[in-house]
Amino acid sequence: MKIESDHSSASDEQLVAAAKKGEMAAFEELVARHRDKIYARAFSMMRNEEEAVDLCQEAWVKSWQRLVQFQGESSFGTWITRIVINLCLDQLRKRKRQRTESIEEMSEESGGVERQMPVVTVNPTERLERGELRKRIDAALNQLSHEHRTVMILHEFEEMEYKEIAKTMGCSIGTVMSRLFYARRKMAALLANLKTEELK
Amino acid sequence: MINHDSQLKLQAYLDGELSAKETAEVQNWIATDQDAQLLLAELQNTNAALVGFEAEIKLPETREFFWSKIQREIESQEKASARVSARPFSLGAWLQRHLVPVSGTAMAILVLLLVVQVAPSKNQVGEMELSSGDVGAVTFRNESEKMTLVWFYDKADSGFTESDSLASLDQE
């Protein structure tokens, strides 16, 4: 099969091999295949459309420049996703300003409100249609701090283990566990309590 | 009320992060503790709600437009990189890059020697003397780079003289 003439039916591995030789059309096909997933990850982390698009673009440019370093130990999709995650983390660190910590943030590491929160006994999303659930999740994610949101995204969407998340975020496994627990409990409460007015 | 360590252990059980022995212990605990069952159910429900969430998020730009931006950026960075590698040799830039750190180190050593002389230790056996007359200095000024280099050396230990140094710079 000639990759030059038929990119759409080529595998990612074939496209990567062609792109490494400088074939831009093969790289364009890789961008087209993975662009939505990369954007979704950036948007989940940043919660800002414009910023997410810019970071995606930067991730794709970097991946082109570093393509020779990609040895195929993971899939191309995983590799480019990790690039965008790292760019998002850098951006979030830059963005973070010195600010007074809220009571909830202070309690996150030292024994906080999530331990006292009553357990949500009914499944809050059971009777919701997909669109409504999506709105609620969006609103709930917006209310989490970026540290809590990122841990949850890396665990739930990127399927990283605690150890890997700790390495990516530069914190201890204990902190990862604590943040993940807080984020899940907060999400459960928000999904159950968010009122329709708050979502409009 | 479940303590925090147990809460985190329950979560680790849900995430498959426990050893076989710990998993069995947590399973026994869940079987007999209603609070643990409720908390586990809540955590599972939250996970279930998030399944497929990202799949519905789409890039809000067309394939052509998004690719055109990436292509333009790649080409622009490649051109910039080519310009840097093709830049002609500049003596001023070379001196700035290589000699400034060296002269900085020399200056630091000189300052250190002067300090040692000013505050000698009581246990010091010999004495180190260094006067300004023993130290030579060469100054080089490059107007185009707006840069001045001052080079200090020990006149007694070195055959290097001001006229030598100026001559060597002139040759370059």
mmCIF file of C-alpha atoms in Angstrom:
data_model
loop_
_atom_site.group_PDB
_atom_site.id
_atom_site.type_symbol
_atom_site.label_atom_id
_atom_site.label_comp_id
_atom_site.label_asym_id
_atom_site.label_seq_id
_atom_site.Cartn_x
_atom_site.Cartn_y
_atom_site.Cartn_z
ATOM 1 C CA MET A 1 0.000 0.000 0.000
ATOM 2 C CA LYS A 2 1.284 3.454 -0.849
ATOM 3 C CA ILE A 3 0.858 5.804 2.061
ATOM 4 C CA GLU A 4 1.306 8.851 -0.176
ATOM 5 C CA SER A 5 -1.801 8.013 -2.153
ATOM 6 C CA ASP A 6 -4.081 6.670 0.575
ATOM 7 C CA HIS A 7 -3.618 8.177 3.992
ATOM 8 C CA SER A 8 -7.134 7.553 5.224
ATOM 9 C CA SER A 9 -6.737 3.775 5.174
ATOM 10 C CA ALA A 10 -3.195 3.741 6.574
ATOM 11 C CA SER A 11 -2.592 2.747 10.190
ATOM 12 C CA ASP A 12 -1.229 5.240 12.709
ATOM 13 C CA GLU A 13 2.103 3.392 12.647
ATOM 14 C CA GLN A 14 2.352 3.782 8.862
ATOM 15 C CA LEU A 15 1.418 7.450 9.084
ATOM 16 C CA VAL A 16 4.004 8.063 11.812
ATOM 17 C CA ALA A 17 6.691 6.361 9.716
ATOM 18 C CA ALA A 18 5.790 8.522 6.709
ATOM 19 C CA ALA A 19 5.636 11.697 8.819
ATOM 20 C CA LYS A 20 9.079 10.944 10.252
ATOM 21 C CA LYS A 21 10.366 11.087 6.678
ATOM 22 C CA GLY A 22 8.925 14.591 6.420
ATOM 23 C CA GLU A 23 5.616 13.803 4.736
ATOM 24 C CA MET A 24 3.271 16.514 5.960
ATOM 25 C CA ALA A 25 0.173 14.930 4.426
ATOM 26 C CA ALA A 26 0.638 11.864 6.640
ATOM 27 C CA PHE A 27 0.951 14.094 9.682
ATOM 28 C CA GLU A 28 -2.196 15.962 8.647
ATOM 29 C CA GLU A 29 -4.084 12.671 8.680
ATOM 30 C CA LEU A 30 -2.819 11.962 12.209
ATOM 31 C CA VAL A 31 -4.022 15.402 13.293
ATOM 32 C CA ALA A 32 -7.429 14.785 11.738
ATOM 33 C CA ARG A 33 -7.772 11.420 13.497
ATOM 34 C CA HIS A 34 -6.802 12.516 16.986
ATOM 35 C CA ARG A 35 -7.725 16.195 17.092
ATOM 36 C CA ASP A 36 -11.073 15.791 18.877
ATOM 37 C CA LYS A 37 -9.650 13.572 21.625
ATOM 38 C CA ILE A 38 -6.725 15.923 22.182
ATOM 39 C CA TYR A 39 -9.033 18.922 22.298
ATOM 40 C CA ALA A 40 -11.431 17.165 24.686
ATOM 41 C CA ARG A 41 -8.569 16.461 27.091
ATOM 42 C CA ALA A 42 -7.299 20.051 26.910
ATOM 43 C CA PHE A 43 -10.805 21.459 27.358
ATOM 44 C CA SER A 44 -11.546 19.176 30.321
ATOM 45 C CA MET A 45 -8.425 20.425 32.046
ATOM 46 C CA MET A 46 -8.517 24.106 31.110
ATOM 47 C CA ARG A 47 -12.309 24.721 31.016
ATOM 48 C CA ASN A 48 -11.717 27.394 28.387
ATOM 49 C CA GLU A 49 -12.345 26.849 24.682
ATOM 50 C CA GLU A 50 -9.852 29.336 23.273
ATOM 51 C CA GLU A 51 -7.055 28.289 25.594
ATOM 52 C CA ALA A 52 -7.716 24.624 24.857
ATOM 53 C CA VAL A 53 -7.536 25.201 21.081
ATOM 54 C CA ASP A 54 -4.240 27.105 21.431
ATOM 55 C CA LEU A 55 -2.706 24.396 23.612
ATOM 56 C CA CYS A 56 -3.815 21.718 21.145
ATOM 57 C CA GLN A 57 -2.152 23.593 18.320
ATOM 58 C CA GLU A 58 1.038 23.886 20.370
ATOM 59 C CA ALA A 59 0.908 20.176 21.179
ATOM 60 C CA TRP A 60 0.619 19.249 17.497
ATOM 61 C CA VAL A 61 3.518 21.520 16.519
ATOM 62 C CA LYS A 62 5.667 20.031 19.299
ATOM 63 C CA SER A 63 4.752 16.514 18.273
ATOM 64 C CA TRP A 64 5.874 17.215 14.707
ATOM 65 C CA GLN A 65 9.183 18.578 15.975
ATOM 66 C CA ARG A 66 9.719 15.634 18.352
ATOM 67 C CA LEU A 67 8.398 12.906 16.115
ATOM 68 C CA VAL A 68 11.852 11.369 15.711
ATOM 69 C CA GLN A 69 11.867 10.766 19.481
ATOM 70 C CA PHE A 70 8.661 8.732 19.303
ATOM 71 C CA GLN A 71 9.785 5.106 19.372
ATOM 72 C CA GLY A 72 6.350 3.476 19.421
ATOM 73 C CA GLU A 73 6.541 2.237 23.025
ATOM 74 C CA SER A 74 2.988 3.506 23.465
ATOM 75 C CA SER A 75 0.404 4.258 20.800
ATOM 76 C CA PHE A 76 0.691 7.546 18.931
ATOM 77 C CA GLY A 77 -2.623 8.618 20.492
ATOM 78 C CA THR A 78 -1.272 8.081 24.019
ATOM 79 C CA TRP A 79 1.944 9.901 23.165
ATOM 80 C CA ILE A 80 0.280 13.029 21.786
ATOM 81 C CA THR A 81 -2.236 13.014 24.656
ATOM 82 C CA ARG A 82 0.607 13.079 27.174
ATOM 83 C CA ILE A 83 2.136 16.045 25.334
ATOM 84 C CA VAL A 84 -1.071 18.054 25.598
ATOM 85 C CA ILE A 85 -1.549 17.047 29.263
ATOM 86 C CA ASN A 86 1.930 18.331 30.111
ATOM 87 C CA LEU A 87 1.299 21.588 28.252
ATOM 88 C CA CYS A 88 -1.982 22.036 30.127
ATOM 89 C CA LEU A 89 -0.279 21.367 33.464
ATOM 90 C CA ASP A 90 2.424 23.933 32.645
ATOM 91 C CA GLN A 91 -0.232 26.461 31.716
ATOM 92 C CA LEU A 92 -2.253 25.798 34.863
ATOM 93 C CA ARG A 93 0.842 26.244 37.030
ATOM 94 C CA LYS A 94 1.584 29.545 35.305
ATOM 95 C CA ARG A 95 -1.982 30.672 35.686
ATOM 96 C CA LYS A 96 -2.163 29.873 39.358
ATOM 97 C CA ARG A 97 -1.856 33.074 41.285
ATOM 98 C CA GLN A 98 -1.060 33.627 44.905
ATOM 99 C CA ARG A 99 -4.480 33.644 46.420
ATOM 100 C CA THR A 100 -6.061 33.098 49.770
ATOM 101 C CA GLU A 101 -6.988 29.479 50.022
ATOM 102 C CA SER A 102 -10.614 28.732 50.554
ATOM 103 C CA ILE A 103 -11.720 26.704 53.554
ATOM 104 C CA GLU A 104 -12.263 23.745 51.281
ATOM 105 C CA GLU A 105 -8.810 23.968 49.753
ATOM 106 C CA MET A 106 -7.184 24.253 53.146
ATOM 107 C CA SER A 107 -9.053 21.231 54.383
ATOM 108 C CA GLU A 108 -8.108 19.150 51.342
ATOM 109 C CA GLU A 109 -4.756 18.017 52.695
ATOM 110 C CA SER A 110 -5.441 18.257 56.399
ATOM 111 C CA GLY A 111 -8.670 16.413 56.966
ATOM 112 C CA GLY A 112 -11.541 18.149 55.383
ATOM 113 C CA VAL A 113 -15.150 18.597 54.554
ATOM 114 C CA GLU A 114 -15.341 15.641 52.185
ATOM 115 C CA ARG A 115 -15.077 13.293 55.158
ATOM 116 C CA GLN A 116 -18.090 14.811 56.822
ATOM 117 C CA MET A 117 -20.211 15.122 53.678
ATOM 118 C CA PRO A 118 -23.223 12.819 53.873
ATOM 119 C CA VAL A 119 -23.133 9.970 51.403
ATOM 120 C CA VAL A 120 -25.321 10.523 48.332
ATOM 121 C CA THR A 121 -27.490 7.447 48.628
ATOM 122 C CA VAL A 122 -29.421 7.663 45.369
ATOM 123 C CA ASN A 123 -27.760 7.729 41.976
ATOM 124 C CA PRO A 124 -28.212 11.404 41.009
ATOM 125 C CA THR A 125 -27.694 10.779 37.340
ATOM 126 C CA GLU A 126 -29.994 7.801 36.960
ATOM 127 C CA ARG A 127 -32.991 9.499 35.378
ATOM 128 C CA LEU A 128 -31.112 12.225 33.565
ATOM 129 C CA GLU A 129 -30.889 12.287 29.796
ATOM 130 C CA ARG A 130 -27.390 12.500 28.359
ATOM 131 C CA GLY A 131 -27.534 16.233 27.508
ATOM 132 C CA GLU A 132 -28.669 17.169 31.008
ATOM 133 C CA LEU A 133 -26.026 14.954 32.591
ATOM 134 C CA ARG A 134 -23.364 16.542 30.414
ATOM 135 C CA LYS A 135 -24.406 20.023 31.558
ATOM 136 C CA ARG A 136 -24.259 18.952 35.181
ATOM 137 C CA ILE A 137 -20.837 17.374 34.801
ATOM 138 C CA ASP A 138 -19.571 20.492 33.015
ATOM 139 C CA ALA A 139 -20.867 22.717 35.800
ATOM 140 C CA ALA A 140 -19.449 20.428 38.477
ATOM 141 C CA LEU A 141 -16.022 20.256 36.830
ATOM 142 C CA ASN A 142 -15.978 24.071 36.687
ATOM 143 C CA GLN A 143 -16.393 24.174 40.446
ATOM 144 C CA LEU A 144 -13.435 21.937 41.226
ATOM 145 C CA SER A 145 -9.981 23.431 41.688
ATOM 146 C CA HIS A 146 -7.620 22.582 38.842
ATOM 147 C CA GLU A 147 -5.647 20.206 41.078
ATOM 148 C CA HIS A 148 -8.741 18.160 41.933
ATOM 149 C CA ARG A 149 -10.063 18.290 38.385
ATOM 150 C CA THR A 150 -6.738 17.213 36.911
ATOM 151 C CA VAL A 151 -6.376 14.224 39.232
ATOM 152 C CA MET A 152 -9.887 13.109 38.360
ATOM 153 C CA ILE A 153 -9.332 13.557 34.614
ATOM 154 C CA LEU A 154 -6.021 11.697 34.630
ATOM 155 C CA HIS A 155 -7.586 8.841 36.574
ATOM 156 C CA GLU A 156 -11.008 8.577 34.957
ATOM 157 C CA PHE A 157 -10.293 9.594 31.366
ATOM 158 C CA GLU A 158 -6.586 8.874 30.931
ATOM 159 C CA GLU A 159 -6.838 5.755 33.118
ATOM 160 C CA MET A 160 -3.567 6.487 34.871
ATOM 161 C CA GLU A 161 -2.627 4.676 38.075
ATOM 162 C CA TYR A 162 -2.010 6.638 41.284
ATOM 163 C CA LYS A 163 1.755 6.323 40.892
ATOM 164 C CA GLU A 164 1.707 7.695 37.354
ATOM 165 C CA ILE A 165 -0.545 10.613 38.319
ATOM 166 C CA ALA A 166 1.786 11.473 41.201
ATOM 167 C CA LYS A 167 4.746 11.510 38.829
ATOM 168 C CA THR A 168 2.922 13.611 36.226
ATOM 169 C CA MET A 169 1.697 16.154 38.771
ATOM 170 C CA GLY A 170 4.834 16.185 40.906
ATOM 171 C CA CYS A 171 3.138 15.235 44.177
ATOM 172 C CA SER A 172 2.943 12.215 46.498
ATOM 173 C CA ILE A 173 0.671 9.205 46.002
ATOM 174 C CA GLY A 174 -1.046 10.125 49.277
ATOM 175 C CA THR A 175 -1.906 13.554 47.870
ATOM 176 C CA VAL A 176 -3.246 11.953 44.694
ATOM 177 C CA MET A 177 -5.500 9.638 46.732
ATOM 178 C CA SER A 178 -6.699 12.485 48.904
ATOM 179 C CA ARG A 179 -7.417 14.782 45.964
ATOM 180 C CA LEU A 180 -9.175 12.055 44.017
ATOM 181 C CA PHE A 181 -11.366 11.183 46.984
ATOM 182 C CA TYR A 182 -12.257 14.820 47.537
ATOM 183 C CA ALA A 183 -12.975 15.372 43.828
ATOM 184 C CA ARG A 184 -15.266 12.339 43.626
ATOM 185 C CA ARG A 185 -17.195 13.242 46.752
ATOM 186 C CA LYS A 186 -17.578 16.839 45.634
ATOM 187 C CA MET A 187 -18.720 15.691 42.181
ATOM 188 C CA ALA A 188 -21.309 13.388 43.747
ATOM 189 C CA ALA A 189 -22.684 16.226 45.854
ATOM 190 C CA LEU A 190 -22.672 18.677 42.946
ATOM 191 C CA LEU A 191 -24.337 16.273 40.551
ATOM 192 C CA ALA A 192 -27.056 15.658 43.131
ATOM 193 C CA ASN A 193 -27.589 19.248 44.197
ATOM 194 C CA LEU A 194 -27.047 21.418 41.123
ATOM 195 C CA LYS A 195 -30.271 23.180 40.345
ATOM 196 C CA THR A 196 -31.518 23.918 36.863
ATOM 197 C CA GLU A 197 -31.079 27.686 37.399
ATOM 198 C CA GLU A 198 -27.373 27.206 38.109
ATOM 199 C CA LEU A 199 -26.913 25.384 34.867
ATOM 200 C CA LYS A 200 -28.439 28.070 32.639
ATOM 201 C CA MET B 1 -18.225 7.109 60.690
ATOM 202 C CA ILE B 2 -15.443 5.722 58.527
ATOM 203 C CA ASN B 3 -12.015 7.168 59.269
ATOM 204 C CA HIS B 4 -10.042 8.814 56.480
ATOM 205 C CA ASP B 5 -7.509 6.015 56.005
ATOM 206 C CA SER B 6 -10.329 3.521 55.589
ATOM 207 C CA GLN B 7 -12.099 5.849 53.138
ATOM 208 C CA LEU B 8 -8.960 6.019 51.015
ATOM 209 C CA LYS B 9 -8.500 2.257 51.263
ATOM 210 C CA LEU B 10 -12.056 1.766 50.011
ATOM 211 C CA GLN B 11 -11.312 4.065 47.096
ATOM 212 C CA ALA B 12 -8.064 2.221 46.349
ATOM 213 C CA TYR B 13 -10.087 -1.015 46.345
ATOM 214 C CA LEU B 14 -12.483 0.480 43.786
ATOM 215 C CA ASP B 15 -9.532 1.569 41.632
ATOM 216 C CA GLY B 16 -7.795 -1.808 41.796
ATOM 217 C CA GLU B 17 -4.763 -0.392 43.590
ATOM 218 C CA LEU B 18 -4.644 -2.886 46.496
ATOM 219 C CA SER B 19 -2.693 -6.096 46.902
ATOM 220 C CA ALA B 20 -4.596 -9.409 46.910
ATOM 221 C CA LYS B 21 -4.393 -9.584 50.709
ATOM 222 C CA GLU B 22 -5.686 -6.027 51.197
ATOM 223 C CA THR B 23 -8.428 -6.602 48.629
ATOM 224 C CA ALA B 24 -9.697 -9.606 50.602
ATOM 225 C CA GLU B 25 -9.634 -7.592 53.835
ATOM 226 C CA VAL B 26 -11.624 -4.738 52.288
ATOM 227 C CA GLN B 27 -14.140 -7.168 50.781
ATOM 228 C CA ASN B 28 -14.757 -8.673 54.237
ATOM 229 C CA TRP B 29 -15.152 -5.206 55.698
ATOM 230 C CA ILE B 30 -17.627 -4.097 53.009
ATOM 231 C CA ALA B 31 -19.698 -7.242 53.524
ATOM 232 C CA THR B 32 -20.341 -6.325 57.146
ATOM 233 C CA ASP B 33 -20.398 -2.515 57.126
ATOM 234 C CA GLN B 34 -23.340 -0.633 55.630
ATOM 235 C CA ASP B 35 -21.561 2.755 55.664
ATOM 236 C CA ALA B 36 -18.774 1.259 53.581
ATOM 237 C CA GLN B 37 -21.327 -0.178 51.135
ATOM 238 C CA LEU B 38 -23.015 3.224 50.738
ATOM 239 C CA LEU B 39 -19.760 5.084 50.235
ATOM 240 C CA LEU B 40 -18.563 2.536 47.701
ATOM 241 C CA ALA B 41 -21.860 2.866 45.796
ATOM 242 C CA GLU B 42 -21.513 6.658 45.715
ATOM 243 C CA LEU B 43 -17.984 6.469 44.348
ATOM 244 C CA GLN B 44 -19.077 3.943 41.720
ATOM 245 C CA ASN B 45 -22.017 6.156 40.650
ATOM 246 C CA THR B 46 -19.715 9.154 40.196
ATOM 247 C CA ASN B 47 -17.366 7.093 38.039
ATOM 248 C CA ALA B 48 -20.261 5.779 35.982
ATOM 249 C CA ALA B 49 -21.577 9.310 35.358
ATOM 250 C CA LEU B 50 -18.241 10.337 33.835
ATOM 251 C CA VAL B 51 -18.048 7.441 31.358
ATOM 252 C CA GLY B 52 -18.112 8.729 27.787
ATOM 253 C CA PHE B 53 -18.147 12.391 28.865
ATOM 254 C CA GLU B 54 -15.090 13.445 26.850
ATOM 255 C CA ALA B 55 -16.224 11.575 23.742
ATOM 256 C CA GLU B 56 -18.908 14.209 23.188
ATOM 257 C CA ILE B 57 -16.474 17.125 23.182
ATOM 258 C CA LYS B 58 -15.455 18.169 19.653
ATOM 259 C CA LEU B 59 -12.860 20.661 18.432
ATOM 260 C CA PRO B 60 -14.822 23.788 17.408
ATOM 261 C CA GLU B 61 -12.799 24.327 14.198
ATOM 262 C CA THR B 62 -12.911 22.692 10.784
ATOM 263 C CA ARG B 63 -10.237 20.196 9.807
ATOM 264 C CA GLU B 64 -8.860 22.519 7.103
ATOM 265 C CA PHE B 65 -8.719 25.615 9.272
ATOM 266 C CA PHE B 66 -7.130 23.856 12.236
ATOM 267 C CA TRP B 67 -4.540 22.150 10.021
ATOM 268 C CA SER B 68 -3.699 25.407 8.219
ATOM 269 C CA LYS B 69 -2.808 27.006 11.574
ATOM 270 C CA ILE B 70 -0.596 24.076 12.573
ATOM 271 C CA GLN B 71 1.127 23.976 9.183
ATOM 272 C CA ARG B 72 1.776 27.716 9.263
ATOM 273 C CA GLU B 73 3.278 27.486 12.756
ATOM 274 C CA ILE B 74 5.504 24.534 11.839
ATOM 275 C CA GLU B 75 6.811 26.355 8.745
ATOM 276 C CA SER B 76 7.349 29.561 10.670
ATOM 277 C CA GLN B 77 9.358 27.797 13.407
ATOM 278 C CA GLU B 78 11.422 25.880 10.840
ATOM 279 C CA LYS B 79 12.295 29.134 9.057
ATOM 280 C CA ALA B 80 13.283 30.778 12.336
ATOM 281 C CA SER B 81 15.437 27.784 13.234
ATOM 282 C CA ALA B 82 17.138 27.881 9.821
ATOM 283 C CA ARG B 83 17.893 31.604 10.255
ATOM 284 C CA VAL B 84 19.591 30.993 13.604
ATOM 285 C CA SER B 85 21.803 28.197 12.261
ATOM 286 C CA ALA B 86 22.800 30.302 9.255
ATOM 287 C CA ARG B 87 23.854 33.328 11.335
ATOM 288 C CA PRO B 88 27.498 34.451 10.534
ATOM 289 C CA PHE B 89 30.285 34.203 13.129
ATOM 290 C CA SER B 90 30.526 37.224 15.414
ATOM 291 C CA LEU B 91 33.644 37.765 17.549
ATOM 292 C CA GLY B 92 31.713 39.880 20.019
ATOM 293 C CA ALA B 93 29.073 37.200 20.479
ATOM 294 C CA TRP B 94 31.758 34.519 20.841
ATOM 295 C CA LEU B 95 33.592 36.550 23.486
ATOM 296 C CA GLN B 96 30.359 37.238 25.303
ATOM 297 C CA ARG B 97 29.441 33.557 25.329
ATOM 298 C CA HIS B 98 32.840 32.108 26.280
ATOM 299 C CA LEU B 99 34.994 34.736 27.985
ATOM 300 C CA VAL B 100 32.448 36.485 30.170
ATOM 301 C CA PRO B 101 31.880 33.423 32.395
ATOM 302 C CA VAL B 102 35.651 32.855 32.628
ATOM 303 C CA SER B 103 36.381 36.464 33.549
ATOM 304 C CA GLY B 104 33.537 36.339 36.073
ATOM 305 C CA THR B 105 35.177 33.343 37.739
ATOM 306 C CA ALA B 106 38.553 35.107 37.720
ATOM 307 C CA MET B 107 36.982 38.126 39.358
ATOM 308 C CA ALA B 108 35.395 35.960 42.052
ATOM 309 C CA ILE B 109 38.748 34.297 42.769
ATOM 310 C CA LEU B 110 40.441 37.694 42.994
ATOM 311 C CA VAL B 111 37.832 38.956 45.438
ATOM 312 C CA LEU B 112 38.272 35.774 47.485
ATOM 313 C CA LEU B 113 42.047 36.266 47.594
ATOM 314 C CA LEU B 114 41.620 39.859 48.754
ATOM 315 C CA VAL B 115 39.221 38.763 51.488
ATOM 316 C CA VAL B 116 41.684 36.128 52.663
ATOM 317 C CA GLN B 117 44.365 38.793 52.842
ATOM 318 C CA VAL B 118 42.193 41.244 54.778
ATOM 319 C CA ALA B 119 41.014 38.676 57.348
ATOM 320 C CA PRO B 120 43.776 36.116 57.876
ATOM 321 C CA SER B 121 43.183 33.135 60.104
ATOM 322 C CA LYS B 122 44.982 32.986 63.461
ATOM 323 C CA ASN B 123 46.222 29.525 62.613
ATOM 324 C CA GLN B 124 47.604 30.611 59.318
ATOM 325 C CA VAL B 125 51.233 29.484 58.998
ATOM 326 C CA GLY B 126 52.339 31.483 56.019
ATOM 327 C CA GLU B 127 51.145 34.739 54.661
ATOM 328 C CA MET B 128 49.753 35.482 51.265
ATOM 329 C CA GLU B 129 50.433 38.870 49.926
ATOM 330 C CA LEU B 130 48.779 40.396 46.968
ATOM 331 C CA SER B 131 48.999 44.019 46.101
ATOM 332 C CA SER B 132 47.457 45.856 43.242
ATOM 333 C CA GLY B 133 50.924 46.235 41.740
ATOM 334 C CA ASP B 134 51.126 42.461 41.254
ATOM 335 C CA VAL B 135 47.932 42.276 39.288
ATOM 336 C CA GLY B 136 47.715 43.219 35.681
ATOM 337 C CA ALA B 137 44.518 44.046 33.857
ATOM 338 C CA VAL B 138 43.590 44.114 30.193
ATOM 339 C CA THR B 139 40.483 45.838 28.956
ATOM 340 C CA PHE B 140 38.782 45.100 25.690
ATOM 341 C CA ARG B 141 35.904 47.214 24.379
ATOM 342 C CA ASN B 142 33.693 46.220 21.470
ATOM 343 C CA GLU B 143 31.555 49.209 20.477
ATOM 344 C CA SER B 144 29.276 47.341 18.077
ATOM 345 C CA GLU B 145 28.309 44.826 20.785
ATOM 346 C CA LYS B 146 28.375 47.508 23.542
ATOM 347 C CA MET B 147 30.504 45.208 25.644
ATOM 348 C CA THR B 148 33.589 45.665 27.827
ATOM 349 C CA LEU B 149 35.783 42.819 29.056
ATOM 350 C CA VAL B 150 38.310 43.232 31.883
ATOM 351 C CA TRP B 151 40.868 40.437 32.233
ATOM 352 C CA PHE B 152 42.968 40.208 35.475
ATOM 353 C CA TYR B 153 46.180 38.227 35.714
ATOM 354 C CA ASP B 154 49.135 37.778 38.077
ATOM 355 C CA LYS B 155 52.159 39.531 36.573
ATOM 356 C CA ALA B 156 54.681 37.358 38.432
ATOM 357 C CA ASP B 157 53.192 33.974 37.416
ATOM 358 C CA SER B 158 52.405 34.757 33.851
ATOM 359 C CA GLY B 159 54.390 35.644 30.801
ATOM 360 C CA PHE B 160 51.223 37.234 29.557
ATOM 361 C CA THR B 161 51.477 40.979 29.157
ATOM 362 C CA GLU B 162 49.129 43.709 28.138
ATOM 363 C CA SER B 163 50.860 44.164 24.811
ATOM 364 C CA ASP B 164 50.575 40.384 24.153
ATOM 365 C CA SER B 165 46.899 40.355 24.944
ATOM 366 C CA LEU B 166 46.105 43.388 22.821
ATOM 367 C CA ALA B 167 48.081 41.934 19.983
ATOM 368 C CA SER B 168 46.167 38.666 20.192
ATOM 369 C CA LEU B 169 42.842 40.487 20.175
ATOM 370 C CA ASP B 170 43.906 42.596 17.209
ATOM 371 C CA GLN B 171 44.781 39.467 15.280
ATOM 372 C CA GLU B 172 41.314 38.073 15.833
#
